[in-house]
PDB file of C-alpha atoms in Angstrom:
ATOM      1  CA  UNK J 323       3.835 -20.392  18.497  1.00  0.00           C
ATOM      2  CA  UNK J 324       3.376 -23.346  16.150  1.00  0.00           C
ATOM      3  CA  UNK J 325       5.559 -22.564  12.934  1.00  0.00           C
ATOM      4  CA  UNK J 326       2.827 -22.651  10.320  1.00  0.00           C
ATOM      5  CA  UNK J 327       1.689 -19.533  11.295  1.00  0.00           C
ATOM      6  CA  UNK J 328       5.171 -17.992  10.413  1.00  0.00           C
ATOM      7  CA  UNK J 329       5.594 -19.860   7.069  1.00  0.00           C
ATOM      8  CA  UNK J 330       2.442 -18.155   5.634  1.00  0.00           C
ATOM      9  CA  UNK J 331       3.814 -14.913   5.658  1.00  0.00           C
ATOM     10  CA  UNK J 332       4.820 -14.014   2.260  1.00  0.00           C
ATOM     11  CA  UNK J 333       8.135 -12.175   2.910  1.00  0.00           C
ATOM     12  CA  UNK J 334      11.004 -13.765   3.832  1.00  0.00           C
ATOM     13  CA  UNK J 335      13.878 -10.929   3.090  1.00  0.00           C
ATOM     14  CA  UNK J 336      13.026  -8.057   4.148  1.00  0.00           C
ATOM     15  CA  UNK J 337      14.965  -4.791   3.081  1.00  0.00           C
ATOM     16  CA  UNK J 338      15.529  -1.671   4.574  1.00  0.00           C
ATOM     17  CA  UNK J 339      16.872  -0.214   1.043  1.00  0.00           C
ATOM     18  CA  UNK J 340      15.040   2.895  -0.024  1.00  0.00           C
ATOM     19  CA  UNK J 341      12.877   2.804  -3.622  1.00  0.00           C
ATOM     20  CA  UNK J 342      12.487   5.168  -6.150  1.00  0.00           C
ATOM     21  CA  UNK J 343       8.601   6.245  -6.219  1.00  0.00           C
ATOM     22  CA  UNK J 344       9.037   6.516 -10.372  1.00  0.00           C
ATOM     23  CA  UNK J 345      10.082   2.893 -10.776  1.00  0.00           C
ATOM     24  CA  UNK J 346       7.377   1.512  -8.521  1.00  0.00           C
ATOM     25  CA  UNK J 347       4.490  -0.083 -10.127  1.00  0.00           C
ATOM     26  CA  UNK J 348       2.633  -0.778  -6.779  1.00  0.00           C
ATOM     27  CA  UNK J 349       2.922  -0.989  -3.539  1.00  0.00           C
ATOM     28  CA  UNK J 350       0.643  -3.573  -1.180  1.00  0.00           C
ATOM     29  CA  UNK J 351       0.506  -2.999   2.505  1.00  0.00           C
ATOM     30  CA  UNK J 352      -0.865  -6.370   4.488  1.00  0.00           C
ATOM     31  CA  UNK J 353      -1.942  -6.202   7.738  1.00  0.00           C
ATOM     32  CA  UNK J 354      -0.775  -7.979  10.422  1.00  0.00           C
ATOM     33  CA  UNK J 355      -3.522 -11.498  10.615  1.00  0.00           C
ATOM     34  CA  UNK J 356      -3.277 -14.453  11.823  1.00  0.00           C
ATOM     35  CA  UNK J 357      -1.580 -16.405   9.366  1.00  0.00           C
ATOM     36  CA  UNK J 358       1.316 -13.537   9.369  1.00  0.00           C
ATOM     37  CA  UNK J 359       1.932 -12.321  13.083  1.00  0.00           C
ATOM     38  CA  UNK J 360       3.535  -9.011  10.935  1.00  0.00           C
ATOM     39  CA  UNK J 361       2.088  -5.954   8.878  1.00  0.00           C
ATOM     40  CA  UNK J 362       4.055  -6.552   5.167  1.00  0.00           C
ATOM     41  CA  UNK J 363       4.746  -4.208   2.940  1.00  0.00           C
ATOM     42  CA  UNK J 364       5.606  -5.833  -0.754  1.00  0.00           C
ATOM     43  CA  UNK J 365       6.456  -3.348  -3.415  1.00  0.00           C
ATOM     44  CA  UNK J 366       6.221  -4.324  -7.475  1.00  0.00           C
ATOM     45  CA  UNK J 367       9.195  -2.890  -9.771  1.00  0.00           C
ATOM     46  CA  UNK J 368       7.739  -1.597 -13.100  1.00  0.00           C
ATOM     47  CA  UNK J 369      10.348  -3.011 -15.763  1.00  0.00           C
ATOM     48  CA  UNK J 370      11.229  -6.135 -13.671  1.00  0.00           C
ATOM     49  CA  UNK J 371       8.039  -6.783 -12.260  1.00  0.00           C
ATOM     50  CA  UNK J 372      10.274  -7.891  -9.358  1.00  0.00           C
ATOM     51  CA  UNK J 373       8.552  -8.188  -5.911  1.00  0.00           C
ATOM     52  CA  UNK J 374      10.444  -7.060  -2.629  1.00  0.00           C
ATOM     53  CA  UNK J 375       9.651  -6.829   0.370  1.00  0.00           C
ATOM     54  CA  UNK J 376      10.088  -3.441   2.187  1.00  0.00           C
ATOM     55  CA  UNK J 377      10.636  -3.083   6.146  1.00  0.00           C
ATOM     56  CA  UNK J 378       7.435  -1.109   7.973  1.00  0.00           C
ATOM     57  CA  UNK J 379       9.383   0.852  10.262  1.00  0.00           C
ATOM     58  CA  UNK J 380      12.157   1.921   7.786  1.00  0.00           C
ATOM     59  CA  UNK J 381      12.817   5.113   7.036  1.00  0.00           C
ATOM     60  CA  UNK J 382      12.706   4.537   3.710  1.00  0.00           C
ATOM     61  CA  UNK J 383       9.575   3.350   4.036  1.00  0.00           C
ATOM     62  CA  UNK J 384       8.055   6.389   5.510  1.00  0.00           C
ATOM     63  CA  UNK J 385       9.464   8.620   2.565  1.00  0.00           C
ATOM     64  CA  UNK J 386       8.041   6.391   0.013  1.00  0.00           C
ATOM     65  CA  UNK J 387       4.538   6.528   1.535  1.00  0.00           C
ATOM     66  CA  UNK J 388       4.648  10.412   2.112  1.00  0.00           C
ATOM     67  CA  UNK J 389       6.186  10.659  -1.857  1.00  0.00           C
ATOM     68  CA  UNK J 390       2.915   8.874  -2.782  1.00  0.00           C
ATOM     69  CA  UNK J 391       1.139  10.858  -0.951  1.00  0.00           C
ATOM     70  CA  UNK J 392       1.868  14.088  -2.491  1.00  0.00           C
ATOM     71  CA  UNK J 393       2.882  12.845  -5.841  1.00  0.00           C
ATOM     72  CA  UNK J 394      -1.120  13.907  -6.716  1.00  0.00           C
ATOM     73  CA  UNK J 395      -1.636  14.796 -10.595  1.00  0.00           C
ATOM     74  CA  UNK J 396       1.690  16.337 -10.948  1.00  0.00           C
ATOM     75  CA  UNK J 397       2.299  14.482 -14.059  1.00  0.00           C
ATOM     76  CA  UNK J 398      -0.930  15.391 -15.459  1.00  0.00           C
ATOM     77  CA  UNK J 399       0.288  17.961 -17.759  1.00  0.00           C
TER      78      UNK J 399
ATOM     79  CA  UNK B 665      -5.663  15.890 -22.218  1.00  0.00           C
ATOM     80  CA  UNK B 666      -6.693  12.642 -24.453  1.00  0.00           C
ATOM     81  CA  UNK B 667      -9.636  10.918 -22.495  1.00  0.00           C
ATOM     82  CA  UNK B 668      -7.868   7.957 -22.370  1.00  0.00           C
ATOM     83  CA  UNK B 669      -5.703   8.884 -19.777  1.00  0.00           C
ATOM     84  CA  UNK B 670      -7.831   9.305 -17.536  1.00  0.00           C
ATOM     85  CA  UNK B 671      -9.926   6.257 -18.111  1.00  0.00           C
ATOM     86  CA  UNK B 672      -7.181   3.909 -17.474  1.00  0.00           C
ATOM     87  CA  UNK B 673      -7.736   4.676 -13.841  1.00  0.00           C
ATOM     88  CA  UNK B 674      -8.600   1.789 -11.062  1.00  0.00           C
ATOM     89  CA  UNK B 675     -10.636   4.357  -8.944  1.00  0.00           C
ATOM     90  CA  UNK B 676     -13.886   5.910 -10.681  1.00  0.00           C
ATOM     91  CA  UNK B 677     -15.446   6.892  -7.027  1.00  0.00           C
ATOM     92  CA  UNK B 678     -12.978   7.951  -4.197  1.00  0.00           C
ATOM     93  CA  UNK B 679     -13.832   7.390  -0.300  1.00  0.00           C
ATOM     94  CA  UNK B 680     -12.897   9.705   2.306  1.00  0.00           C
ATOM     95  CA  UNK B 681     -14.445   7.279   4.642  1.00  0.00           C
ATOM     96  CA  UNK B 682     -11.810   5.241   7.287  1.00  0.00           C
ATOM     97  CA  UNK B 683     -11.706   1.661   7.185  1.00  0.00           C
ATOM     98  CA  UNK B 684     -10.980  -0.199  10.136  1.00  0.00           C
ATOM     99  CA  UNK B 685      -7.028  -1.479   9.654  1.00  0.00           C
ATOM    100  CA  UNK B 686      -8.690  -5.024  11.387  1.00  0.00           C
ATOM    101  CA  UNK B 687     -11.379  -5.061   8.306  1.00  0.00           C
ATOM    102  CA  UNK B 688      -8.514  -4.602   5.362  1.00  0.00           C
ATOM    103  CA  UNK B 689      -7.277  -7.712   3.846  1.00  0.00           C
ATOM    104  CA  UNK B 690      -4.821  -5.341   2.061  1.00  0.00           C
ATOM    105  CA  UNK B 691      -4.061  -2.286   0.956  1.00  0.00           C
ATOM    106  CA  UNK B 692      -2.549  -1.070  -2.842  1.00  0.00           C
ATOM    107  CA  UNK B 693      -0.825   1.831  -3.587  1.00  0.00           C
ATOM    108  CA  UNK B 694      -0.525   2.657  -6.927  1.00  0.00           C
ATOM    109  CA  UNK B 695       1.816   5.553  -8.093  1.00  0.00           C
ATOM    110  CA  UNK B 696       0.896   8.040 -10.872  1.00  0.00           C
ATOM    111  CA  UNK B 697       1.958   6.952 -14.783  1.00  0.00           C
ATOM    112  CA  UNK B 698       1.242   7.459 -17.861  1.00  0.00           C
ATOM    113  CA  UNK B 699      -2.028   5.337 -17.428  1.00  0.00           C
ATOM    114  CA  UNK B 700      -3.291   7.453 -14.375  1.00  0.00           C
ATOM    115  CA  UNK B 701      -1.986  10.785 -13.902  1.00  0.00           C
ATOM    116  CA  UNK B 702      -3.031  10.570 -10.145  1.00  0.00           C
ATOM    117  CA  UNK B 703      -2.065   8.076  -7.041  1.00  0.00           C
ATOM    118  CA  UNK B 704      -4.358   5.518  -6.046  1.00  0.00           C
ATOM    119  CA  UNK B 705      -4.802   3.538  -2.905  1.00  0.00           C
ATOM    120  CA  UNK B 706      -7.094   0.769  -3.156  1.00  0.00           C
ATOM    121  CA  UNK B 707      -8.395  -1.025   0.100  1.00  0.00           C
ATOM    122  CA  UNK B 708      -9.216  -4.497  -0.162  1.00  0.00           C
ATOM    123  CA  UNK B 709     -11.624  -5.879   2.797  1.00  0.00           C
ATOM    124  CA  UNK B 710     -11.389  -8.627   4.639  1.00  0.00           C
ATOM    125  CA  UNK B 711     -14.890 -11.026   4.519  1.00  0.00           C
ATOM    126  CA  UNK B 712     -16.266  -9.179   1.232  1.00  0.00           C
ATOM    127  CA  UNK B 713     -13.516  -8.697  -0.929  1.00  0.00           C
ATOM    128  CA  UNK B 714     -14.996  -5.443  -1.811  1.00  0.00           C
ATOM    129  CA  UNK B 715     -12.549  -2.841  -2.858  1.00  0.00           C
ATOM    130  CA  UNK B 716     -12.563   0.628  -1.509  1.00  0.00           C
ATOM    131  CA  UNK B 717     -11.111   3.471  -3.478  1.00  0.00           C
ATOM    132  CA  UNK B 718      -9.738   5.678  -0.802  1.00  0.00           C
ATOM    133  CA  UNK B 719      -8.253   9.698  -0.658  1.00  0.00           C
ATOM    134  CA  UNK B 720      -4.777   9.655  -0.874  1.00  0.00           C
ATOM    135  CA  UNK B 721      -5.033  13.280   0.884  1.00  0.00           C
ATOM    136  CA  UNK B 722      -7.648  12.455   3.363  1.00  0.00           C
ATOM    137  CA  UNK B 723      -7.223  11.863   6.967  1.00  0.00           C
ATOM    138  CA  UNK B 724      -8.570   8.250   7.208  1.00  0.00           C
ATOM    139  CA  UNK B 725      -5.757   6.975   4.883  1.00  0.00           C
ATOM    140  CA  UNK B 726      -2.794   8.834   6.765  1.00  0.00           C
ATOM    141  CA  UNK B 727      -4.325   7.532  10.154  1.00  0.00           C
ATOM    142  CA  UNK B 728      -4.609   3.989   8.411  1.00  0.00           C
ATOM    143  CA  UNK B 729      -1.101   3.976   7.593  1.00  0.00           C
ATOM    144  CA  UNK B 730       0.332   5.102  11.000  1.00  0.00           C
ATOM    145  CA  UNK B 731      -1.908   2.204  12.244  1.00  0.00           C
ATOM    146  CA  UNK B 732      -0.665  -0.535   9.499  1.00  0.00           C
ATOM    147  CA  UNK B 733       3.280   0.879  10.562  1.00  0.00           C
ATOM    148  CA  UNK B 734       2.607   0.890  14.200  1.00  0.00           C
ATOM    149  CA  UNK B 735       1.016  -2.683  14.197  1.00  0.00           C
ATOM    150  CA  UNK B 736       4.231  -4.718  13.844  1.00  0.00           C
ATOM    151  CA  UNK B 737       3.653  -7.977  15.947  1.00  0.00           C
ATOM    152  CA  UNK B 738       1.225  -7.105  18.481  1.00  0.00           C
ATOM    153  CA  UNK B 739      -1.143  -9.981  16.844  1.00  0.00           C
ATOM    154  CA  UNK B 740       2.009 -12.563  17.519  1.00  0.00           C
ATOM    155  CA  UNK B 741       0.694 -13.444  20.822  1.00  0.00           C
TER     156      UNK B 741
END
């Protein structure tokens, strides 16, 4: 596998740390293509703007997607 | 509820449809605020560029995310 196809992925760390849903600003899912052989998942911090890069198959992963998920209008009121 | 909550929103119409995870150029998750009392999750496709507002409740998107999670480095071949 030549290396420019790894070098145009756009996370190098990767962390398994977990992330509070309320200090998230966004979170961007990229698919696996073929100038990045892996799916990415890059999440935005709200006061820092920092960008970091989240691990797929983390569990803290799937508890930040299924927190979105139900998070709805709750704060509506 | 001032109007202008609401109107801050990305999304004006939502999709239940399901995108093909090999179509998406990315995917955005955006958490509820103070601008948008409700999650969004905004597709982005691949050859168009058009973006998708999609149900954060629906089906599609919970299928689409087990896909993006599951897809790891099958394409690294």
């Amino acid at each position: 596998m030549p290396l420019s196809r790894t070098t145009r992925c756009n996370c190098i760390q990767i962390s398994n740390r977990s992330v509070n849903p309320k200090s998230l600003e966004k979170l961007e899912l990229i698919p696996a293509s073929e100038s990045c052989p892996r799916v990415e998942i890059i999440a935005t911090m709200k006061k820092s703007g920092e960008k970091r890069c989240l691990n797929p198959e983390s569990k803290a992963i799937k508890n930040l997607l299924k927190a979105l998920r139900n998070e709805r209008s709750k704060r509506s009121s």
